PDB file of C-alpha atoms in Angstrom:
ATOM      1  CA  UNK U  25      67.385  47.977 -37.475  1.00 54.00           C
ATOM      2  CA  UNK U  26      64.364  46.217 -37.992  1.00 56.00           C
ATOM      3  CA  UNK U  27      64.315  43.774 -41.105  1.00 67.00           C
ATOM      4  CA  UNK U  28      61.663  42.818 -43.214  1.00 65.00           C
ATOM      5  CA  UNK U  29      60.850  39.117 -41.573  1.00 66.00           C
ATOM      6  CA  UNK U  30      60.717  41.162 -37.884  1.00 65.00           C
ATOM      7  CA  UNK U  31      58.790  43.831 -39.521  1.00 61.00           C
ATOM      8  CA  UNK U  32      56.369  40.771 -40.487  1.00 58.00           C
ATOM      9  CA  UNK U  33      56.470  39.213 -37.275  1.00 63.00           C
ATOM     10  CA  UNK U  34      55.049  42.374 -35.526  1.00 59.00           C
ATOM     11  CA  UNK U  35      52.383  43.024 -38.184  1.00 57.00           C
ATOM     12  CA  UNK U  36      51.047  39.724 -37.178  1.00 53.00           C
ATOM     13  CA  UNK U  37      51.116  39.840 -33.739  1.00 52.00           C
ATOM     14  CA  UNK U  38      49.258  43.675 -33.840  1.00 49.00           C
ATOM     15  CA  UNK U  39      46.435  42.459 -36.128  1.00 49.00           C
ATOM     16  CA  UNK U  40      46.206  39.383 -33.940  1.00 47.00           C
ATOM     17  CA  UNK U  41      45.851  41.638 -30.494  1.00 43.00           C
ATOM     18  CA  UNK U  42      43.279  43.871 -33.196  1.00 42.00           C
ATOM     19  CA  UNK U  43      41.144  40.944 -33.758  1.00 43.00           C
ATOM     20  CA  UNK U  44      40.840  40.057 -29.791  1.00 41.00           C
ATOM     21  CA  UNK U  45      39.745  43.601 -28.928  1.00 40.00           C
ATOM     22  CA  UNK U  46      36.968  43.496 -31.896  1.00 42.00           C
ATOM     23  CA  UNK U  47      35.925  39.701 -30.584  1.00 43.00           C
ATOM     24  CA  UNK U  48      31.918  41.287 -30.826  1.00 47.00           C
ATOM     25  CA  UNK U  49      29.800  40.661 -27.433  1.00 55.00           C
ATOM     26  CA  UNK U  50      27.200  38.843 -29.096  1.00 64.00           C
ATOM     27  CA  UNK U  51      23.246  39.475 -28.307  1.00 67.00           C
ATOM     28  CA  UNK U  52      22.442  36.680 -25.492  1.00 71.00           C
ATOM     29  CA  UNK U  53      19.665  34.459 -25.224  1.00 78.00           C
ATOM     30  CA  UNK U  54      17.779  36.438 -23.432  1.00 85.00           C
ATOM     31  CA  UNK U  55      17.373  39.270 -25.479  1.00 90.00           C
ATOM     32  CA  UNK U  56      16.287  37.359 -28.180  1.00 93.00           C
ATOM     33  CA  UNK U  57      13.638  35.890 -26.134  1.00 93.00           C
ATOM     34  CA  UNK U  58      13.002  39.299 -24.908  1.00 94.00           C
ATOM     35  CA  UNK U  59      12.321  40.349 -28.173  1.00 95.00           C
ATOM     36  CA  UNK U  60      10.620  37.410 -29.475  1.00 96.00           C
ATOM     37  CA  UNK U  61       7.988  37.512 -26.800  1.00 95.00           C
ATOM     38  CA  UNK U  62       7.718  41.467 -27.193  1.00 96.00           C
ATOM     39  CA  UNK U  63       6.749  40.093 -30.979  1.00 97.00           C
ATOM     40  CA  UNK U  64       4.450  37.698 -30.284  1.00 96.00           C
ATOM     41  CA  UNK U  65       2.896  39.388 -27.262  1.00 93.00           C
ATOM     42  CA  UNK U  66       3.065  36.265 -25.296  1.00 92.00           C
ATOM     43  CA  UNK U  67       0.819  34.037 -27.449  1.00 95.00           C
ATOM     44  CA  UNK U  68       2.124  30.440 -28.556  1.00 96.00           C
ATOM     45  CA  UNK U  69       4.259  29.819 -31.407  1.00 96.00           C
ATOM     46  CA  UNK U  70       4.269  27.443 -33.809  1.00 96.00           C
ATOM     47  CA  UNK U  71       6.174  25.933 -36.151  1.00 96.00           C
ATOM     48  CA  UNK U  72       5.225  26.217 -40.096  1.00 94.00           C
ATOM     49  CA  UNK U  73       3.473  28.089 -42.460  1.00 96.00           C
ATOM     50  CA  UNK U  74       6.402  30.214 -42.736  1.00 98.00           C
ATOM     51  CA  UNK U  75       9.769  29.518 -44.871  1.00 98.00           C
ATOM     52  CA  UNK U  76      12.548  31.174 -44.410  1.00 98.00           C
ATOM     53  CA  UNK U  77      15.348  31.206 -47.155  1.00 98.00           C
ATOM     54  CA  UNK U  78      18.580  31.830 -46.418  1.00 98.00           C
ATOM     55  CA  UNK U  79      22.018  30.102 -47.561  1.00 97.00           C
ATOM     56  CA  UNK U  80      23.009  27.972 -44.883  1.00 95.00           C
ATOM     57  CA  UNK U  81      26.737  28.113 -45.523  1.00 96.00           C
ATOM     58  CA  UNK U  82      27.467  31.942 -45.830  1.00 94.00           C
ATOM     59  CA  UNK U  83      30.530  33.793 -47.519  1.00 92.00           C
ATOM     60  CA  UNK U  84      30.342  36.978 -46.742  1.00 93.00           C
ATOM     61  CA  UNK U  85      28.309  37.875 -43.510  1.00 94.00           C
ATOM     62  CA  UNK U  86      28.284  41.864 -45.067  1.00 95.00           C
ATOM     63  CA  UNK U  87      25.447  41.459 -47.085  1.00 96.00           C
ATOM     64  CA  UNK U  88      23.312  37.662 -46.675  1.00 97.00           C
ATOM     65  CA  UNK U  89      20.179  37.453 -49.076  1.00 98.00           C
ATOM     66  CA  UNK U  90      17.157  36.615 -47.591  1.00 98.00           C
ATOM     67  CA  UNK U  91      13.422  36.012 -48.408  1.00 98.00           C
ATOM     68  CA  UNK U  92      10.719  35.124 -46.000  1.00 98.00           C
ATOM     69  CA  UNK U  93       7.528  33.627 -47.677  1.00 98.00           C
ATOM     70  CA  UNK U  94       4.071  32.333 -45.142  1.00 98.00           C
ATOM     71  CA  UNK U  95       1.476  30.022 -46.412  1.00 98.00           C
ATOM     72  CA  UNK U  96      -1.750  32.356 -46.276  1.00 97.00           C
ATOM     73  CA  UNK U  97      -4.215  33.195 -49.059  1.00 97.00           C
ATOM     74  CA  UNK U  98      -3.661  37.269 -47.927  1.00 98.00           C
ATOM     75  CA  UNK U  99      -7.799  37.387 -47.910  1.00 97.00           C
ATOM     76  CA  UNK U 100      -9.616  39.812 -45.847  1.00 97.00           C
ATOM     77  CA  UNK U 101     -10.589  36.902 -43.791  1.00 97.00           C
ATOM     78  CA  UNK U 102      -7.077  35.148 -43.455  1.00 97.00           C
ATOM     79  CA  UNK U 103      -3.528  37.154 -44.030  1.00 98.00           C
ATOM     80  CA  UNK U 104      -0.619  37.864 -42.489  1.00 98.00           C
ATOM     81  CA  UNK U 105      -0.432  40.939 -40.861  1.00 98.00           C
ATOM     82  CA  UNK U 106       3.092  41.007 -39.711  1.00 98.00           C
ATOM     83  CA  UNK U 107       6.692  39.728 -40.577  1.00 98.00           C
ATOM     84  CA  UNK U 108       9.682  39.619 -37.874  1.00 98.00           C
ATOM     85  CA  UNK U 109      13.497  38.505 -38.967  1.00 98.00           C
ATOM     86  CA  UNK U 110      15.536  37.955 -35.477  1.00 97.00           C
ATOM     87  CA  UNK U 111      19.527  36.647 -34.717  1.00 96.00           C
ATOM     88  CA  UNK U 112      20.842  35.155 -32.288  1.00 94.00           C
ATOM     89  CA  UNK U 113      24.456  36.709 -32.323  1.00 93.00           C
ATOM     90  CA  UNK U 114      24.660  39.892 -33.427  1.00 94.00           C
ATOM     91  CA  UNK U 115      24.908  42.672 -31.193  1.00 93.00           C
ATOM     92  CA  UNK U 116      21.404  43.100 -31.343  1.00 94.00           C
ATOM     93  CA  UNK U 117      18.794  40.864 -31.817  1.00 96.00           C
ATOM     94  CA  UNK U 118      16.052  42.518 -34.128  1.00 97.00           C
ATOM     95  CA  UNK U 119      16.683  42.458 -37.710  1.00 98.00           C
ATOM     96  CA  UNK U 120      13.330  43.627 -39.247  1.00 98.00           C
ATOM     97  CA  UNK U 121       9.789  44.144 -38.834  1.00 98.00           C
ATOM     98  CA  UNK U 122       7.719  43.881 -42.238  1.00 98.00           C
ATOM     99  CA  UNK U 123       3.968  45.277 -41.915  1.00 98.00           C
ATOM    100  CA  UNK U 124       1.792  43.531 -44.788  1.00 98.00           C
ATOM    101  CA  UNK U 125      -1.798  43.216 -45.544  1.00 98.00           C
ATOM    102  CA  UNK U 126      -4.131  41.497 -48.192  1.00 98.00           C
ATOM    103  CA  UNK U 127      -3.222  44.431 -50.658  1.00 97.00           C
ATOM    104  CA  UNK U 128       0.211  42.787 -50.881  1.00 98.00           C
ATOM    105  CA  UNK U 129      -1.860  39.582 -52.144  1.00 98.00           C
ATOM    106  CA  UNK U 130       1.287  37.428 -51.788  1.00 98.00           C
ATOM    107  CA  UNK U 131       2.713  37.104 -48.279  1.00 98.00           C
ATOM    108  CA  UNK U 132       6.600  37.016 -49.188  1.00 98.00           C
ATOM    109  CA  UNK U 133       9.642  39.633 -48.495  1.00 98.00           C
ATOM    110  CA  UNK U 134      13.345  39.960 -48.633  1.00 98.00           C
ATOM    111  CA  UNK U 135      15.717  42.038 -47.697  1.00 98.00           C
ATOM    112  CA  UNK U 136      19.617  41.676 -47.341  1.00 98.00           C
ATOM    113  CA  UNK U 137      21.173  41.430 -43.665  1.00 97.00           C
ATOM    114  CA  UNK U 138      23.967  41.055 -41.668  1.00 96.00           C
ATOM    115  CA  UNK U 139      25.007  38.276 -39.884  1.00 96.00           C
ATOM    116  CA  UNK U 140      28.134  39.013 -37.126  1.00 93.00           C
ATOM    117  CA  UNK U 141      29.360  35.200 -36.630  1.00 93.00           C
ATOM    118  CA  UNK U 142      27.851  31.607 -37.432  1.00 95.00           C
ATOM    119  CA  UNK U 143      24.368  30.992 -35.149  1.00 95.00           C
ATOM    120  CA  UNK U 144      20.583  30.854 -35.824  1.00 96.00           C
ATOM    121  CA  UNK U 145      18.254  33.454 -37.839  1.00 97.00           C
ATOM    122  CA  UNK U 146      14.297  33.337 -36.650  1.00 97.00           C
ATOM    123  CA  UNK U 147      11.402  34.432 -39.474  1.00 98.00           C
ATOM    124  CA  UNK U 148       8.293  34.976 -37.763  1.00 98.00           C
ATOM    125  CA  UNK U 149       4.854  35.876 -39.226  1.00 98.00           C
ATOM    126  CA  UNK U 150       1.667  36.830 -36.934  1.00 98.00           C
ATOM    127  CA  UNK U 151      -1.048  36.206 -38.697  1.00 98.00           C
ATOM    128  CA  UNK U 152      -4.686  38.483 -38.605  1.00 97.00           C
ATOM    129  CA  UNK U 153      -5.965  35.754 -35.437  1.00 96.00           C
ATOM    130  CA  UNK U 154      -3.117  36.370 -33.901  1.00 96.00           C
ATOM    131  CA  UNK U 155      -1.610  33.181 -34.214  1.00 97.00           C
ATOM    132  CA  UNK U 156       2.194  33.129 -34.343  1.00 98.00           C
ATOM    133  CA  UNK U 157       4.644  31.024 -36.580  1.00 98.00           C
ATOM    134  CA  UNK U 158       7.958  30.486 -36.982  1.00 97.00           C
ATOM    135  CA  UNK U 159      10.854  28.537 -39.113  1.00 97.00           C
ATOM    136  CA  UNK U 160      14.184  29.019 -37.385  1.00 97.00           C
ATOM    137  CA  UNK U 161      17.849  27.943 -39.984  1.00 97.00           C
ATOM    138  CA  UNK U 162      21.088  27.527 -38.719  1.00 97.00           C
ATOM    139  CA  UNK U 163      23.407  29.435 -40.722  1.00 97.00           C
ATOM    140  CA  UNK U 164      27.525  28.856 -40.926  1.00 96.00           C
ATOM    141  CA  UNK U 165      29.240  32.484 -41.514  1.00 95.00           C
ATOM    142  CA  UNK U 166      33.074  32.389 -42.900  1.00 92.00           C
ATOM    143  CA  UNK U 167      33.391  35.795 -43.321  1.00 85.00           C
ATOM    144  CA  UNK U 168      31.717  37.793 -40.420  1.00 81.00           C
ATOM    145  CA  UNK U 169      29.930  41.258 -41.352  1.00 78.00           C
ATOM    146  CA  UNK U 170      31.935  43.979 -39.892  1.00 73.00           C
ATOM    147  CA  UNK U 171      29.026  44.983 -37.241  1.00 69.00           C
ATOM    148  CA  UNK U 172      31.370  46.008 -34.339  1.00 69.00           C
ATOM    149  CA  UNK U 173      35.390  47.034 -33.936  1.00 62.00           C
ATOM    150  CA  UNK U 174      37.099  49.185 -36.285  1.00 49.00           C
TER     151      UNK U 174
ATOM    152  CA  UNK X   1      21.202  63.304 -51.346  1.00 70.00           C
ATOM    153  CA  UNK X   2      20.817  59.841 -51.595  1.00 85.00           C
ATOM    154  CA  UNK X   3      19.890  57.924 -54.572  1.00 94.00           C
ATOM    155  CA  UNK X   4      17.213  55.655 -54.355  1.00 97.00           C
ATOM    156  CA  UNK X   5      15.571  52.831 -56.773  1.00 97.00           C
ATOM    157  CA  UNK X   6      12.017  51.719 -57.243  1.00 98.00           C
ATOM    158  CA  UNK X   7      11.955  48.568 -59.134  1.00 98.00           C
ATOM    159  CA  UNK X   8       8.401  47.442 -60.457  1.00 97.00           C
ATOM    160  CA  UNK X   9       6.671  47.207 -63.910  1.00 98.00           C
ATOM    161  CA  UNK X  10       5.644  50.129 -65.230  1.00 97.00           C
ATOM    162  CA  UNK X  11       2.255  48.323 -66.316  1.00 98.00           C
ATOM    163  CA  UNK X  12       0.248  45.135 -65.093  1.00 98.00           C
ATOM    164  CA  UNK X  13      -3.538  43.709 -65.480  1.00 97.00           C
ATOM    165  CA  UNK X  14      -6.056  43.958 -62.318  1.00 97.00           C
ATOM    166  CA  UNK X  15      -5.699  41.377 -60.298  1.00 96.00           C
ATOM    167  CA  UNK X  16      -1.926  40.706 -61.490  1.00 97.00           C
ATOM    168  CA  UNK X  17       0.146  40.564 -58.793  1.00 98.00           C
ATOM    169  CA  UNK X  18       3.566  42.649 -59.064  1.00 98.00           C
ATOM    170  CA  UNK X  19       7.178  42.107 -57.297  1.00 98.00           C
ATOM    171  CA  UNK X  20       8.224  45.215 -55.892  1.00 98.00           C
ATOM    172  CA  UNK X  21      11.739  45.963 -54.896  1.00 98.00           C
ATOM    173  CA  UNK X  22      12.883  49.348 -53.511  1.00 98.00           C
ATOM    174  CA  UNK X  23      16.515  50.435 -52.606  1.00 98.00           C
ATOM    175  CA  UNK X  24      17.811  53.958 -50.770  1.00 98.00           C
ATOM    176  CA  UNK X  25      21.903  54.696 -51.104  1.00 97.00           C
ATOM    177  CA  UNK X  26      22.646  54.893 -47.178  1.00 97.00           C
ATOM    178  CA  UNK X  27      25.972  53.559 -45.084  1.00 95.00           C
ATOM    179  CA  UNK X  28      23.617  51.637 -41.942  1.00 96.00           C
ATOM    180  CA  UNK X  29      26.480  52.539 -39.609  1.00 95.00           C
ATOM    181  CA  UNK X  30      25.736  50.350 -37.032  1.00 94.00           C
ATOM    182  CA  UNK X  31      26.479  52.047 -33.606  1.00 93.00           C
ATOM    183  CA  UNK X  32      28.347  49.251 -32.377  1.00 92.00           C
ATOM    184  CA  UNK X  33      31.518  50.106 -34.107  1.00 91.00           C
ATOM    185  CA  UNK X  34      34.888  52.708 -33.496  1.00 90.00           C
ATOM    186  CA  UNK X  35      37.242  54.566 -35.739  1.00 88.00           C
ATOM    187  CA  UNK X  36      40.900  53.705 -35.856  1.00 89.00           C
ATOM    188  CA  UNK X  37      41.578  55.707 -33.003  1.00 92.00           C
ATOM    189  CA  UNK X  38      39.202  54.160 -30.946  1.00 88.00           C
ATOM    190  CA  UNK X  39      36.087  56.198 -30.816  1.00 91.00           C
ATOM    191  CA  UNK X  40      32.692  54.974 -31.285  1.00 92.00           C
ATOM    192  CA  UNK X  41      31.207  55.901 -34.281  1.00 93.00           C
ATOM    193  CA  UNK X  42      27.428  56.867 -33.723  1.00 94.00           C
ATOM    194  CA  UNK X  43      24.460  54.920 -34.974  1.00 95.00           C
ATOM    195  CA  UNK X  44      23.482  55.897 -38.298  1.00 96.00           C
ATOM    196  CA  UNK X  45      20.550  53.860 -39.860  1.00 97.00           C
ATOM    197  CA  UNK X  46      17.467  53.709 -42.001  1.00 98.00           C
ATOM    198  CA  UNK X  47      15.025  52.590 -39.446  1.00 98.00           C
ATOM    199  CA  UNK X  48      11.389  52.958 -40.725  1.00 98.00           C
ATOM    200  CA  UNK X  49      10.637  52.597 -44.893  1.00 98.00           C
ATOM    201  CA  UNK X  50       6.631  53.194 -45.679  1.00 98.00           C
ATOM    202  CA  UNK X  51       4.895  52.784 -49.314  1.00 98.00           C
ATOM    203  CA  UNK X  52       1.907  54.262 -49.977  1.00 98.00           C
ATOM    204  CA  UNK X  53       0.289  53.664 -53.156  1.00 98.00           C
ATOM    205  CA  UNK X  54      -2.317  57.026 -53.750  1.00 96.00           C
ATOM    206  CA  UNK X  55      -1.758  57.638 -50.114  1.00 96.00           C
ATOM    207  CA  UNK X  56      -2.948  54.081 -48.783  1.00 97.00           C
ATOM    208  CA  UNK X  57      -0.274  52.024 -46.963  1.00 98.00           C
ATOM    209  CA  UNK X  58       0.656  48.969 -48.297  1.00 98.00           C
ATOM    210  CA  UNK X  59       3.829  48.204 -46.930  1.00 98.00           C
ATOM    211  CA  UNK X  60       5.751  49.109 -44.592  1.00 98.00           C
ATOM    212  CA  UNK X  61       9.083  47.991 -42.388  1.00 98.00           C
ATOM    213  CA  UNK X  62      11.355  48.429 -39.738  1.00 98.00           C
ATOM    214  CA  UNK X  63      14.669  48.614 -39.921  1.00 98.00           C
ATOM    215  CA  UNK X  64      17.806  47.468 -37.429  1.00 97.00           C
ATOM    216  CA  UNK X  65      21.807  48.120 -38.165  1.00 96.00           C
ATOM    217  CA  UNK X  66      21.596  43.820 -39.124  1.00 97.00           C
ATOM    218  CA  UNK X  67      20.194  45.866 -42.029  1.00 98.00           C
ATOM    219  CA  UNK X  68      22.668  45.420 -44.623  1.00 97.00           C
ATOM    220  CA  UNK X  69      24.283  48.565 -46.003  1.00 97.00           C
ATOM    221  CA  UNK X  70      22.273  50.309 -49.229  1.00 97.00           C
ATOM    222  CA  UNK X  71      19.278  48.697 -47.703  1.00 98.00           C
ATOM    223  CA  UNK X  72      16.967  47.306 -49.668  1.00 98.00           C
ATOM    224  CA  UNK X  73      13.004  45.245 -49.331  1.00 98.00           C
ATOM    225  CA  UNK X  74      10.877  43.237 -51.791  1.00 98.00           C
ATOM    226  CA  UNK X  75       7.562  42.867 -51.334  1.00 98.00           C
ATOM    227  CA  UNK X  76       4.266  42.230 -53.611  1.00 98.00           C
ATOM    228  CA  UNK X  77       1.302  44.156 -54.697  1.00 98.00           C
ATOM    229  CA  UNK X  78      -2.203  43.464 -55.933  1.00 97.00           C
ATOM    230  CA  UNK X  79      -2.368  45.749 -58.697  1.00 97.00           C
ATOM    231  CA  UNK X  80      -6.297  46.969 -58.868  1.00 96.00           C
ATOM    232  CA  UNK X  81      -6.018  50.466 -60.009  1.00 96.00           C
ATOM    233  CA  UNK X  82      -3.442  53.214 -61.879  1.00 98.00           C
ATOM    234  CA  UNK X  83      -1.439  55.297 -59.577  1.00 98.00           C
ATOM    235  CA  UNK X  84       1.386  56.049 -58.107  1.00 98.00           C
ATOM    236  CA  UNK X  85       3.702  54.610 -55.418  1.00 98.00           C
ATOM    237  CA  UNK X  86       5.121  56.723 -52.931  1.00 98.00           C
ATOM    238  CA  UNK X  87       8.295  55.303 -50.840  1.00 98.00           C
ATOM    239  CA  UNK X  88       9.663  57.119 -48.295  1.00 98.00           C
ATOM    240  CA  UNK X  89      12.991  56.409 -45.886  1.00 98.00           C
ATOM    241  CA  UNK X  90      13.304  57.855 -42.321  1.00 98.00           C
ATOM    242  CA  UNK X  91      16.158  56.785 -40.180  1.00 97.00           C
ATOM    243  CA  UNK X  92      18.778  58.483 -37.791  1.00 97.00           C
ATOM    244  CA  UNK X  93      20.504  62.125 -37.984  1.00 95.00           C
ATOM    245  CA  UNK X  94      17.014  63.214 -39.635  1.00 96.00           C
ATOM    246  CA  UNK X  95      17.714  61.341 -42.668  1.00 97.00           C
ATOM    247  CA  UNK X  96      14.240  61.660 -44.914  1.00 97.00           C
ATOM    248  CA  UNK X  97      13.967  60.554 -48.503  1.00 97.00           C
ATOM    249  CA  UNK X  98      11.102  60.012 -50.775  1.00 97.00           C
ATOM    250  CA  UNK X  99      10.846  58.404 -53.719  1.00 97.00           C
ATOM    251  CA  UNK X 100       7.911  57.390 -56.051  1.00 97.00           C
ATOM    252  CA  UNK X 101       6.702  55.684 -59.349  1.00 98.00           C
ATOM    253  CA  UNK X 102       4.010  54.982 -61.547  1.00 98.00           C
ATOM    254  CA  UNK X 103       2.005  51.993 -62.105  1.00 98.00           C
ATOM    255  CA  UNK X 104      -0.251  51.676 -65.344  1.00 98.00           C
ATOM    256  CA  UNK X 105      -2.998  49.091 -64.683  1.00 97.00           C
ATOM    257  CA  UNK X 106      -5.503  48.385 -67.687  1.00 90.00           C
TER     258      UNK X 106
END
């Protein structure tokens, strides 16, 4: 006869041997360099003209606001031409490619995401020269988005 | 069918530049997860949204499964002329939805 605190007891331990089955195999270094560079097509990055805005202390990982804004007049002469949002730890390392171009006449999108587990999100922008820039934020997830495992 | 929002003004100036926000009703099953018995579940996402406004491209994105579900992108618009905006969703399983709105300008 089981009773109720046994009963408990085993509940515990199965969603505790649940949780280290769904422990998510996180994107790796590499393939975020891999995709970076397939972004950027090998040419230099640096660091500004772009802001990315995201909370850095996140509650729910399901759904994480975000809005990616570049310092560019969107001219003929001088725009943005493309947007890239990248993570370091979810199972996959793209998050979204946004295609702009002076039409927009204000170089700024958003977009909800999801982030798998506390690590770093990269906003990119390649710009009508080709040069490339980026803003990278350190984010702290509490409640992971339910990306992998039942 | 999904349902799927176009959020804009319905008039503006030329040269005003408008916020845009568009939305499609869609899961983003990401691929990378199983069912309670175990199975994977296969990748179902949104992974390509264009608008064209009168048939020009003005924006376009895409999409990965660290797309939250009901995805949805904001983005801005020179308004110059009247017409309309066309937004259409492709992703996975042959999933197509378009969607479009007017813009007065004047």
């Amino acid at each position: 006869m089981t009773n109720r605190r046994q009963l408990l007891r085993q509940t515990v331990a199965v969603a505790a041997g649940g949780m280290l089955l769904l422990r998510p195999a996180s994107a790796t270094p590499e393939s975020l360099q891999k995709v970076i560079t397939g972004f950027t097509g090998g040419a230099p990055i640096r660091t500004g003209r772009v802001k990315l805005q995201i909370a850095e202390l996140v509650e729910n990982g399901n759904a994480v606001p975000v809005t990616i804004s570049v310092d560019s007049p969107m001219t003929a002469a001088d725009h943005v031409r493309r947007i890239a949002l990248f993570n370091q730890r979810n199972p996959q390392s793209d998050v979204a490619v946004f295609e702009l171009s002076p039409v927009n006449g204000r170089a700024e999108v958003g977009t909800r995401i999801r982030l798998a587990t506390s690590q770093t999100v990269v906003a990119m922008a390649q710009m009508n020269d080709g040069s490339v820039w980026q803003h990278r934020v350190d984010v702290i997830v509490t409640l992971a988005a339910c990306i992998e495992g039942g | 069918m999904a349902r799927s929002v176009i959020h804009m003004p319905a008039t503006a100036r030329p040269g005003d530049i408008i916020a845009v926000r568009v939305l499609v009703q869609h899961s983003m099953e990401t691929g990378y997860r199983s069912n309670s018995v175990g199975e994977p579940l296969a990748r179902d996402i949104i992974r390509r949204v264009e608008c064209r406004f009168d048939g020009e491209t003005v924006f376009a994105a895409d999409l990965f499964p660290a797309i939250a579900a009901n995805p949805s992108v904001a983005f801005y618009l020179r308004a110059t002329r009247s017409g309309s905006l066309q937004v259409e969703w492709r992703g996975d399983a042959g999933f197509s939805h378009t969607d479009s709105a007017r813009l007065q300008v004047g």
